[in-house]
């Protein structure tokens, strides 16, 4: 595949994924509004924290997701999409996932069940519904585990239209069950958990059927290739450290907030999570399209192109996130009051801090992880970065124990997340010879310039020209959002992108318009 063809495929797949992102983001945010209104703050907080306990046991599944995609992508780059070894990789991955599913069910039904009933702060009258939600979450997770190899095959073959359509269907089905909550008069929390399970099973079936129909290496056969099994399991084992740290950074913080402040703060974090996920999807969509090419370039020995793709992914991801995050942070309180009927306390502050956390993650994020995973040598990298990120949990606990306000855990998240990213880049330099000077010149400094310069006009408008008490807040919000978007786009075009990127983007837009 030539580089021009590769870039066109990335651009095409990115368009599919961004259309998916827009639909999912709108539907998900509206779904959250309905669910929060119907469940109430306490039940919504219970749903978020109970589901988070199951997610904590998913670190094994996350490890194998990365491993499956890495081995499929590497083999496609090395042996082509018709390589006979692809079938061995897929069948071995499917076998491992079934073992993982059984192991997670055992953990969830023992340690997890005890934790939910004995340690979480749940009102007595909601305990039965919380247990129903918990069991449904376990089964939903099993369905998610089973679909991973099929999902990985779809992404590795870069058939993003399949991935986009099924993902949009999932969002629409979740919206449908949110509307059903309106007509239910009792035990809404349990009802929502059961219907969510049904949706996850349907979506898992969609990925499985699509992959079986589209790719010849995909089948329901289970194989035991001892050497391959050992190699993939070893890769996943070292990747486990990163997954544990990720769980600590996300679900662990929610549990700590529950232990100190109860379900109401979990509802606020749940709202912030929804905004974070919507904004973060901007980067994940671009990176999903980019990741296969990073690994395939490593497999073919094209390290310079691999490095350029990684830095391009970082720069574009940061700009896209900032384009979305800046207007939300400036108008957080107004947006939440319009979006939600009952805004949980601390929601506005949590949203702002989680968006800063999202931005800090972009500086040294997924493209560098994919680069290191492509090498297959991840032991030292995962141990070092994970040790940094795991400091989030104990420091957050002791900070709250000493009387710090709840937002302290988010400041610690941002601090350790950035430190972990710097550590990750150090390993990229050591193992792949990534250039610090090239990274600073091509990605880091342009991103900082875009964020700094594009903030001036919107912030000046908010704090100098406008006063929410003297002008309709909705009108002010619309003006500030417009100023923020115009500022980020114009500064990004002039400062963030280099001359070649501006020409490439212009040519791509012209070609799409001609086809239209």
mmCIF file with all atom_site columns, C-alpha atoms in Angstrom, residues 10 19 94 223 362 466:
data_model
loop_
_atom_site.group_PDB
_atom_site.id
_atom_site.type_symbol
_atom_site.label_atom_id
_atom_site.label_alt_id
_atom_site.label_comp_id
_atom_site.label_asym_id
_atom_site.label_entity_id
_atom_site.label_seq_id
_atom_site.pdbx_PDB_ins_code
_atom_site.Cartn_x
_atom_site.Cartn_y
_atom_site.Cartn_z
_atom_site.occupancy
_atom_site.B_iso_or_equiv
_atom_site.pdbx_formal_charge
_atom_site.auth_seq_id
_atom_site.auth_comp_id
_atom_site.auth_asym_id
_atom_site.auth_atom_id
_atom_site.pdbx_PDB_model_num
ATOM 1 C CA . UNK A 1 10  ? -7.080  7.115   7.137  1.00 0.00 ? 10  UNK A CA 1
ATOM 2 C CA . UNK A 1 19  ? -20.100 10.870  11.584 1.00 0.00 ? 19  UNK A CA 1
ATOM 3 C CA . UNK A 1 94  ? -11.067 -16.113 21.062 1.00 0.00 ? 94  UNK A CA 1
ATOM 4 C CA . UNK A 1 223 ? -7.565  -23.365 18.928 1.00 0.00 ? 223 UNK A CA 1
ATOM 5 C CA . UNK A 1 362 ? -3.633  13.904  24.511 1.00 0.00 ? 362 UNK A CA 1
ATOM 6 C CA . UNK A 1 466 ? -20.253 40.127  29.049 1.00 0.00 ? 466 UNK A CA 1
#
